[in-house]
XYZ file of C-alpha atoms in Angstrom:
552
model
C 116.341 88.138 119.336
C 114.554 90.781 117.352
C 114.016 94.264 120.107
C 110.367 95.817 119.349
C 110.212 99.579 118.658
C 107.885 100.962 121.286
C 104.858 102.987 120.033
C 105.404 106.692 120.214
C 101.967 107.211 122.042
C 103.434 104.569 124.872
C 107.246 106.325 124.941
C 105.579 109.647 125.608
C 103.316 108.036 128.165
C 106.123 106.517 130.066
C 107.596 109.565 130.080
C 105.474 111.038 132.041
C 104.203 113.408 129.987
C 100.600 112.284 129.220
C 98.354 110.027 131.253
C 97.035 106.575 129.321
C 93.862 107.750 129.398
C 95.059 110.776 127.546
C 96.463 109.565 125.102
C 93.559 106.776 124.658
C 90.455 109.612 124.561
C 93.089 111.366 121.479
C 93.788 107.837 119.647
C 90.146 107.681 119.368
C 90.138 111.214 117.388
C 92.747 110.159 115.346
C 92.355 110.082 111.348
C 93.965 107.322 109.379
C 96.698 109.918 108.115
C 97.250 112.197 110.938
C 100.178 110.943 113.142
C 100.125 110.689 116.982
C 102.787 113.014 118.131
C 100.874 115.827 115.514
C 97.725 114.889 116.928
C 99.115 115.256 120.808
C 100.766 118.396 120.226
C 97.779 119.804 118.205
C 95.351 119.137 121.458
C 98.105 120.785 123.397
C 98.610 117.747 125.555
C 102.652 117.796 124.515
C 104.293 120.518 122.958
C 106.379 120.139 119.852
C 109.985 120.395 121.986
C 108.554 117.324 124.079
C 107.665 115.404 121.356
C 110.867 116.063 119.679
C 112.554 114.254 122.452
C 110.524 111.603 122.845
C 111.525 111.109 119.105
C 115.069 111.475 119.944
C 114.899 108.617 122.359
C 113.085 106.434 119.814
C 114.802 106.993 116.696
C 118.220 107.592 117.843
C 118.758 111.316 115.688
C 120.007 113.981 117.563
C 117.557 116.946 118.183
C 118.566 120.459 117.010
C 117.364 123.978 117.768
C 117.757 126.449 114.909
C 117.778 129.625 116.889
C 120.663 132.067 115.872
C 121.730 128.762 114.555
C 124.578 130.114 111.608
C 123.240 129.001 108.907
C 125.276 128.795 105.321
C 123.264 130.570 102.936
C 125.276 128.942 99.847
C 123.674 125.672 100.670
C 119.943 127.088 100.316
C 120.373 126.785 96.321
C 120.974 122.646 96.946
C 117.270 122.294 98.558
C 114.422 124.701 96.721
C 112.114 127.011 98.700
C 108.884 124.690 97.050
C 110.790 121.163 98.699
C 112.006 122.958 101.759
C 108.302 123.948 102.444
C 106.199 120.895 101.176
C 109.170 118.231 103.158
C 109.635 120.936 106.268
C 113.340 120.409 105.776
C 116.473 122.712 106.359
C 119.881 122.086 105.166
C 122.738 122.837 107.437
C 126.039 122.107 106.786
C 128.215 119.939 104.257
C 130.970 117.507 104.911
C 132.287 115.661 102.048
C 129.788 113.919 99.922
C 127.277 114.215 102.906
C 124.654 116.840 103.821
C 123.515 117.755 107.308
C 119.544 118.782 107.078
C 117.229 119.301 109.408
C 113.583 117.354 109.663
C 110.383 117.413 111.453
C 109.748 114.260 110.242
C 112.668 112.314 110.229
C 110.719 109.154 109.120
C 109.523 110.385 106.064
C 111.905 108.767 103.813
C 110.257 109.371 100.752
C 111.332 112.907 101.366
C 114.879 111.901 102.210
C 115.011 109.770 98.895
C 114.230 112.933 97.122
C 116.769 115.260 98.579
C 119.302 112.253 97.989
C 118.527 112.315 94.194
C 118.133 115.992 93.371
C 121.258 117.057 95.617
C 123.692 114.073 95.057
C 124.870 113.729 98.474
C 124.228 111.437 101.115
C 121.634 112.746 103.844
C 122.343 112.794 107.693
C 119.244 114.096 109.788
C 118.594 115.677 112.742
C 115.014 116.741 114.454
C 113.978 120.406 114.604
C 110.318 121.771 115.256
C 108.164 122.414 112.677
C 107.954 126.093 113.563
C 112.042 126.300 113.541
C 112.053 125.249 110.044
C 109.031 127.258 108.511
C 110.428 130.243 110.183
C 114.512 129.305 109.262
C 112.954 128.794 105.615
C 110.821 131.984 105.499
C 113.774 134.222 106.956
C 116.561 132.957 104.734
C 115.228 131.393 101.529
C 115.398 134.517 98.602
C 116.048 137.247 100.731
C 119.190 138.543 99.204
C 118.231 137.916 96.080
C 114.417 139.689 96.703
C 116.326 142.759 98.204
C 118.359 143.236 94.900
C 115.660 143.222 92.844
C 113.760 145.202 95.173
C 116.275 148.001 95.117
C 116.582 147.711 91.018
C 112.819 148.133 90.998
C 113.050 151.048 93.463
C 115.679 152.924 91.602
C 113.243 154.041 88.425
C 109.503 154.361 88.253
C 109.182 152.029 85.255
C 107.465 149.318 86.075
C 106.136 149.970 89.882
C 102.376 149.421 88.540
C 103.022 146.023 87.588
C 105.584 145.070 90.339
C 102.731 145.507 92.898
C 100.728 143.280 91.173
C 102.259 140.765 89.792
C 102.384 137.260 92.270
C 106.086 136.597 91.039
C 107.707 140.416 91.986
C 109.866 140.675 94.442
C 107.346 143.235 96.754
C 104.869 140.589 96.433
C 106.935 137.843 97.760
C 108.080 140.241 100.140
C 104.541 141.120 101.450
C 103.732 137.302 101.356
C 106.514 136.686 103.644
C 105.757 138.997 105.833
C 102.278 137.694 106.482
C 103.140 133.991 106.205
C 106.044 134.811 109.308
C 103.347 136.345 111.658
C 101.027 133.635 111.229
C 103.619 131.111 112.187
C 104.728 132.911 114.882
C 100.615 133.654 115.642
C 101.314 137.275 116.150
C 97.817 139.579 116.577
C 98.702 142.411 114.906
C 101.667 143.590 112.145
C 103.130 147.257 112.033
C 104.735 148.708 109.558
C 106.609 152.062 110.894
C 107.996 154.623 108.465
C 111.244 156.265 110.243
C 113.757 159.042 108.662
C 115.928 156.260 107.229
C 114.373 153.039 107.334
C 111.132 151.012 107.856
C 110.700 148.776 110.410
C 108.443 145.445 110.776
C 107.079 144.405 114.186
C 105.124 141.953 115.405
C 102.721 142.131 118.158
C 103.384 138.459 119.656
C 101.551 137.155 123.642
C 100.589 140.823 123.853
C 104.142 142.721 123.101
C 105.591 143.952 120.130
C 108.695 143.207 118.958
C 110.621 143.878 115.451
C 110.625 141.068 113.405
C 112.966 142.938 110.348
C 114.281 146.369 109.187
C 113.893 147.480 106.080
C 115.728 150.215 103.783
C 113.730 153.421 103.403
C 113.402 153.223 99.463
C 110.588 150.051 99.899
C 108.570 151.883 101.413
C 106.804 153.300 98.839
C 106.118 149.982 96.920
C 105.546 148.104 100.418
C 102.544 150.401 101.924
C 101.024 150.583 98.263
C 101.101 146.672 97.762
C 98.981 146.263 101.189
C 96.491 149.115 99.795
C 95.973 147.635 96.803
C 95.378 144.139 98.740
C 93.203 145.914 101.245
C 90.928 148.002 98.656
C 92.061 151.099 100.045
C 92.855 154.359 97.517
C 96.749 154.668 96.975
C 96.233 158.021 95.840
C 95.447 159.010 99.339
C 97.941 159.745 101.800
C 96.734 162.410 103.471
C 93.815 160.583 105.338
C 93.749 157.635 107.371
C 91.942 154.629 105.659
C 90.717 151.395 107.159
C 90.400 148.532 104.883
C 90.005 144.433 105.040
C 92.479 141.556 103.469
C 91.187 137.795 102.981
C 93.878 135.672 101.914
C 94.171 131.751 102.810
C 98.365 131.047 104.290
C 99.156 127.628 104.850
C 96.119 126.331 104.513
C 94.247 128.602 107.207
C 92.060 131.539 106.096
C 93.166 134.650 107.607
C 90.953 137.524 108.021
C 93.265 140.837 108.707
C 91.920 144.752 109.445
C 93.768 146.927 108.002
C 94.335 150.704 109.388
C 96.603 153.279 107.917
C 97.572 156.697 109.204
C 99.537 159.196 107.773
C 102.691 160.196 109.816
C 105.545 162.345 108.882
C 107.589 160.003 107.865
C 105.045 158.418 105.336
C 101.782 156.062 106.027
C 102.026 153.786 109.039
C 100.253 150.567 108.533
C 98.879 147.836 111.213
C 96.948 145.161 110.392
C 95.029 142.928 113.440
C 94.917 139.373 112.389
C 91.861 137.044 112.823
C 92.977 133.632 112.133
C 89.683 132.479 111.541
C 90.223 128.321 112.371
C 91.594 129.000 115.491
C 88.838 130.830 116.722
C 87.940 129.533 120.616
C 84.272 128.856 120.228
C 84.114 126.156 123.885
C 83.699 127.812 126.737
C 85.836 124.824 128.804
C 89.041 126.186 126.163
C 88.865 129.835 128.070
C 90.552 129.215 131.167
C 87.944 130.160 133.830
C 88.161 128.586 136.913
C 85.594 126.354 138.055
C 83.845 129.132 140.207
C 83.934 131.423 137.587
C 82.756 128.994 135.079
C 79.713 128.024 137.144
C 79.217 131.616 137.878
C 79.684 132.572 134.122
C 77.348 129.370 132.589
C 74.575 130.784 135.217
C 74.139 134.205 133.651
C 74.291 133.791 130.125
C 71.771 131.067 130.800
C 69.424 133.785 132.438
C 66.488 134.392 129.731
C 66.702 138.289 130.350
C 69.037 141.177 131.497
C 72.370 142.475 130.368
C 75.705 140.594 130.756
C 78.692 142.597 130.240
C 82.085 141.806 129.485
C 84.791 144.766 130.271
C 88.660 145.193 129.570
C 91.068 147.078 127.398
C 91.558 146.507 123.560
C 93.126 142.840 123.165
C 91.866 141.666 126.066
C 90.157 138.240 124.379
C 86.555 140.057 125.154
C 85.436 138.480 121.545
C 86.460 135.346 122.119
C 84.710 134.877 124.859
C 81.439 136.569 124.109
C 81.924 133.705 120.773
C 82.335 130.932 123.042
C 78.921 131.890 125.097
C 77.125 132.880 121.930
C 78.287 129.050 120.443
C 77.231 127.385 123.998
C 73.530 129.315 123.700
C 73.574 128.464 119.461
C 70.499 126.268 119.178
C 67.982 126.150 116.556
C 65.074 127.123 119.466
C 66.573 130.407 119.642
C 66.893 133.182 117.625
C 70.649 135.036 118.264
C 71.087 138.463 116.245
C 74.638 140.314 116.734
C 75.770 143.733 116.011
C 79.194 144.156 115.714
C 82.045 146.408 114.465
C 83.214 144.458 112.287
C 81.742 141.063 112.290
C 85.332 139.123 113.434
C 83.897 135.319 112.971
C 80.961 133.745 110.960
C 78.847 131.863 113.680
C 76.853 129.377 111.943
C 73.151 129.575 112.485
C 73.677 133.190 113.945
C 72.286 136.259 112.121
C 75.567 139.209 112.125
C 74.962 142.310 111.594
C 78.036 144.828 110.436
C 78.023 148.475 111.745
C 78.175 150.867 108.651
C 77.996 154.145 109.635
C 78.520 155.635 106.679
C 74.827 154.408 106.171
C 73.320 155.180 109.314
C 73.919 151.633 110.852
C 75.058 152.672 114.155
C 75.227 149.876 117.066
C 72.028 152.075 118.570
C 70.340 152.136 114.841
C 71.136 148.160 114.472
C 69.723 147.364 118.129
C 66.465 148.795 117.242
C 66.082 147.145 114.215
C 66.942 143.719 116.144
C 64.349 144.282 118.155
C 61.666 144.013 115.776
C 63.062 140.780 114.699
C 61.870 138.507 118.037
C 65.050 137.955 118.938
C 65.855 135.820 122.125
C 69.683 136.440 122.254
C 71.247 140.250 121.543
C 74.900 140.723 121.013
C 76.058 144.638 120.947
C 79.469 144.628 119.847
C 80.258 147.512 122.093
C 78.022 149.796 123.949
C 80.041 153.204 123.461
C 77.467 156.183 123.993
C 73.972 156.759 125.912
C 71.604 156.016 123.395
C 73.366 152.367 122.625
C 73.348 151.997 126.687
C 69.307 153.098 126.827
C 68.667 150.774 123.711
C 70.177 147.764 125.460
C 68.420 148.218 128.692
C 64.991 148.441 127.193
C 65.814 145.283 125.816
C 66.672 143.573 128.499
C 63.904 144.623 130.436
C 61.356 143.409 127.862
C 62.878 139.924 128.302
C 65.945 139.377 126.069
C 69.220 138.513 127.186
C 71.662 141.325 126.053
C 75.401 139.995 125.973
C 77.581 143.003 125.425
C 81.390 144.719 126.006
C 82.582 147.579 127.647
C 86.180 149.622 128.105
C 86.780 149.855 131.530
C 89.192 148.711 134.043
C 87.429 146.046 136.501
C 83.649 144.863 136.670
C 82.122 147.280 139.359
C 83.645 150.484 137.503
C 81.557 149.763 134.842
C 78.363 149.811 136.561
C 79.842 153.655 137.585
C 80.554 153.659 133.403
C 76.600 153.131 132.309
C 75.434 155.960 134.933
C 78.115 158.515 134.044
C 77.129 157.920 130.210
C 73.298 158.860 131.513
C 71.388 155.526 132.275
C 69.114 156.195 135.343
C 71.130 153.845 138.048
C 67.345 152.651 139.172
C 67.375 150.816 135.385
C 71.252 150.313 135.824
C 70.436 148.064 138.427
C 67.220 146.515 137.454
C 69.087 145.689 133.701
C 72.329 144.394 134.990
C 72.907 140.265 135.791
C 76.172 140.360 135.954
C 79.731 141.565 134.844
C 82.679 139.680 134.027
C 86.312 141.583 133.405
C 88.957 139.672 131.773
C 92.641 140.431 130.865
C 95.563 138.650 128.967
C 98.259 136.809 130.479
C 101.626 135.494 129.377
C 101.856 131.579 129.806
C 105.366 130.539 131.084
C 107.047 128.453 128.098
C 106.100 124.590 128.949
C 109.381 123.741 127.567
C 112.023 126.200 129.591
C 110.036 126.365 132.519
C 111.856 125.588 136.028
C 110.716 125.571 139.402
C 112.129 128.694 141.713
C 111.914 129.542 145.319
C 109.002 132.968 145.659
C 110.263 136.060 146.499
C 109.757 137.691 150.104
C 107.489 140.179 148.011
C 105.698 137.177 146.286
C 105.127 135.504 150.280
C 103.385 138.502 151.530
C 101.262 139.533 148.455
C 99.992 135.784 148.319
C 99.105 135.910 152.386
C 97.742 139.276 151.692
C 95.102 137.632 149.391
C 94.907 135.045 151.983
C 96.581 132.228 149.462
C 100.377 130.111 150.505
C 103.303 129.747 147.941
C 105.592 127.282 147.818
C 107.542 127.435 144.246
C 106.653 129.324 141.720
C 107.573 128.922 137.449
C 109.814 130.834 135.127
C 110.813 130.084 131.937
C 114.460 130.648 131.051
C 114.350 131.420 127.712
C 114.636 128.818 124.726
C 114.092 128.258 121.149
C 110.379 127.761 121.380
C 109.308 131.328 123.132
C 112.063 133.379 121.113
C 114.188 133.235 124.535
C 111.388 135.350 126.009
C 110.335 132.607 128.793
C 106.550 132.815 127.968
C 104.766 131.373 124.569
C 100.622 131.818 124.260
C 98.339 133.405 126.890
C 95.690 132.326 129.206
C 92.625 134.926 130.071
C 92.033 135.678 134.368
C 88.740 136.560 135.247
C 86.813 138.335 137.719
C 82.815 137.544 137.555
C 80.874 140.174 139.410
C 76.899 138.625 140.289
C 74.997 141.483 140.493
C 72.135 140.191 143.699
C 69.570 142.564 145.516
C 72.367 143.652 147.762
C 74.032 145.714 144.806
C 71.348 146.461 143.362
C 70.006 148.641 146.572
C 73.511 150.288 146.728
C 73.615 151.135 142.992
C 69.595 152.165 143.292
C 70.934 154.757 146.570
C 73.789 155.790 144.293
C 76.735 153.995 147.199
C 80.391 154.814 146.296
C 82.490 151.705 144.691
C 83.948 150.939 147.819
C 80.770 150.205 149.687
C 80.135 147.630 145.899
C 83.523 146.335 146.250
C 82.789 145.626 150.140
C 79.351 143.560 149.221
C 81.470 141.680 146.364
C 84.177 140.677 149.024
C 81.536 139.235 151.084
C 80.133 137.728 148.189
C 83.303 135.907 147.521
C 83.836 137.325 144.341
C 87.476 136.190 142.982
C 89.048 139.850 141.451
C 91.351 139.478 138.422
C 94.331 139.822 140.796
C 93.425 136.477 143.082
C 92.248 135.074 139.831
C 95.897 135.770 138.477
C 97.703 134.339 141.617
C 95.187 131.377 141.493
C 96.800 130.638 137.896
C 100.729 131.406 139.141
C 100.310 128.951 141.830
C 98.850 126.585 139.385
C 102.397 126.963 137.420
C 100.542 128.830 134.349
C 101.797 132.207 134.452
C 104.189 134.418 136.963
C 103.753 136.950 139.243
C 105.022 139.640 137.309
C 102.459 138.788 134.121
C 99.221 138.802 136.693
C 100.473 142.136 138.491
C 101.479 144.262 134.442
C 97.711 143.988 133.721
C 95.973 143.888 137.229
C 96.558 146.515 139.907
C 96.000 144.872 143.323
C 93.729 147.343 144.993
């Protein structure tokens, strides 16, 4: 009697991993071409490890990780870059007439067919994730040969100018590499650091940096001027630091990067911040707020005046979610005008304005001109000095609703932050809705993530903030995070309503303490309970919540 194969969407259902309605509510997104397991993991229902087992299970090939894996480097010239990319296939080892490659899609037998013809040996397969392969392929595919002809370039002047410029030199592929690897690995920004003897390439990956290669000290010349010539910036110059801006479209994605460089005695550093532009978080439900926060959150960007500020350090996901409420108040009823340095994403139906100032177009210059323009909706980039402050209150106080950021640690020093740069703390507190601080947290990797017993330190600090622990997660380290335990971040919030209480004590000029005292009774939820909200939930650990909030 004939067995039926089982339908992947049911396999990973049984498995526990997704609920049937899950998987139905996806099923109904699905386009004719796009398979299931893509579509799960794309939604972030599965990830790709999961799915790989499911596979494993279903299909019978044994699943493979390809970290540190020690990979022959003879066999690369069997399989081309172009097939390795287009199929997402690996090769591994030989044995005999047979070769051992690795597949995302292990079903995909036209691809199989093709490696059997070109190569001439009989294909085995195992499963490896997507990323595994795109970054094995990237890492390994032309380096040696790149290098040489890298250092042959280096060695006389003759032909630098073209070698820059031309798609098929080496320093181009190089650069392309470079860029296509921190995408993958959706790193936020790339340095490039000049040292005595060598350059070295790190990536700025869930917050921390790490090097991704080194590279010999003779490329560096021909590696910082390919990026200014990509970036507009004058290669002439290296005495000044330059800021500059890259478009280019990698796998399919259009990526936005800022480039900065600085000169240093070892040569020009570089970093570039990148802004993959289709992955920008534009639904405010996608931003991890928790439901009191949400609700408290949804209620003051939906006031129609007063100023609603959103504080934290650089890379603290303060755009994203000023995006998200700017795409949840996007209606053709209103008119939204932003001013912003630089204009990050293109919101549809939005008017942006970039700061120039160069020009004169200041954020306190673009405000004013906003003004006259019968706006409903103001975004300031960044209120940074008194006269951008003063600007924004008089706006708000005429009846718009002023959505702006700020640089300071939690929400009530930044009411401390507006009077110190010289708003009268009478129009301080008349202005000011609300506040909402937000930080960056390391998720623990869904795939290495185990159960453990909390610390005696964990206990207390949880009882402290009046919450119980029973387990807590921690990843230990796999293929999928890098062996780091965490992959992607989550944001914790603290949402600060500014009622007539505060407003008296900021009108009398009350010390924070007395603020912080009305907040507590307010039941405001600070970033730290926030973060121990989300460890309990099994999101992030302990040690994540307490490097980027300091319990007071």
């Amino acid at each position: 009697m004939k067995q039926t194969r089982k339908r992947l969407g049911d396999l990973i259902v049984e498995a526990g991993l997704i609920t049937e309605e899950q998987l139905q509510e996806a099923l109904q997104e699905k386009q004719s071409s796009q398979k299931t397991g893509d579509l799960l993991v794309k939604k972030g229902l599965i990830t790709e490890q999961q799915l790989i087992e499911v596979l494993e299970v279903q299909l019978g090939i044994p699943h493979i990780s390809l970290y540190g894996y020690p990979f022959d480097t003879n066999l690369f010239t069997l399989i081309s870059k172009e097939t390795a990319q287009r199929n997402l296939v690996v090769p591994l080892r030989r044995e005999g007439d047979k070769l051992l490659v690795a597949m995302a899609d292990p079903m995909d037998f036209f691809a199989v067919d093709d490696l059997r013809l070109s190569t001439g040996f009989q294909i085995e397969k195992v499963i490896a994730t997507r990323d595994d392969i795109i970054r094995a392929v990237n890492k390994y595919y032309d380096v040696g040969e790149e290098f040489d002809e890298l250092n042959e370039t280096t060695k006389g002047d003759s032909g630098q100018d073209e070698s820059i410029t031309d798609e098929s030199s080496p320093i181009v592929k190089l650069v392309n590499q470079i860029l296509l690897s921190a995408v993958m690995q959706k790193a936020s920004d790339i340095h490039i650091d000049p040292q005595e003897t060598k350059v070295i390439v790190r990536f700025r990956v869930d917050g921390l940096l790490r090097v991704e290669r080194t590279l010999p000290k003779q490329m560096q010349s021909m590696l910082i001027a390919r990026l200014k010539i990509m970036s507009n910036l004058d290669i002439t110059e290296h005495r000044v630091p330059q800021d500059g801006r890259i478009k280019v479209t990698i796998d399919y994605h259009p990526i936005d990067l800022r480039v900065s460089s600085l000169p240093t005695v070892y040569g020009e550093k570089i970093v570039m911040r990148i802004l993959d532009l289709s992955s920008a978080i534009t639904d405010l439900e996608k931003l991890s707020f928790n439901k009191i926060n949400l609700e408290r959150f949804n209620k003051l960007i939906e006031k129609p005046n007063g100023i609603m500020l959103i504080t934290g350090p650089t890379g603290s996901g303060k755009s994203s979610t000023l995006y998200a409420a700017l795409n949840k108040l996007n209606s053709e009823s209103v008119n939204i005008i932003t001013v912003e340095d630089p204009v990050e994403f293109r919101l549809e139906g939005i008017s942006q304005i970039q700061v120039n100032t160069n020009v004169g177009m200041t954020f306190a210059a673009g405000l004013r001109a906003i003004l006259r323009q019968d706006p409903d909706i103001v975004m300031v980039g960044e209120i940074r000095d008194r006269e951008t402050a003063e600007t924004a209150v008089r706006a708000s106080l005429t009846g718009h609703l002023v959505l702006s950021t700020l640089h300071t640690n939690d929400a009530i020093s930044s009411i401390n932050r507006l009077i110190d740069m010289g708003v009268e703390p009478f129009l301080v507190a008349t202005a000011l809705s609300g506040i909402v601080a937000q930080r960056l947290v390391r998720k623990v990797c869904r795939d290495c993530g185990e159960a453990h017993e909390p610390t005696k330190a964990e206990v207390e600090m949880f009882a402290k903030r009046g919450l119980k622990i029973e387990k807590v997660m921690r990843g230990k380290g796999c293929a999928s995070c890098s062996m780091t335990g965490y992959k992607g971040r989550i944001a914790i919030q603290e949402v600060l309503m500014i009622n007539d209480e505060i407003r008296r004590l900021i009108m009398n000029g009350e010390p924070i303490s007395k603020l912080r005292q009305v907040a507590i009774q307010n039941k405001t939820i600070f970033l730290v309970d926030d973060g121990l909200l989300k460890v309990k939930q099994g999101l992030t650990t302990t040690e994540e919540v307490l490097r980027v909030a300091i319990p007071e």
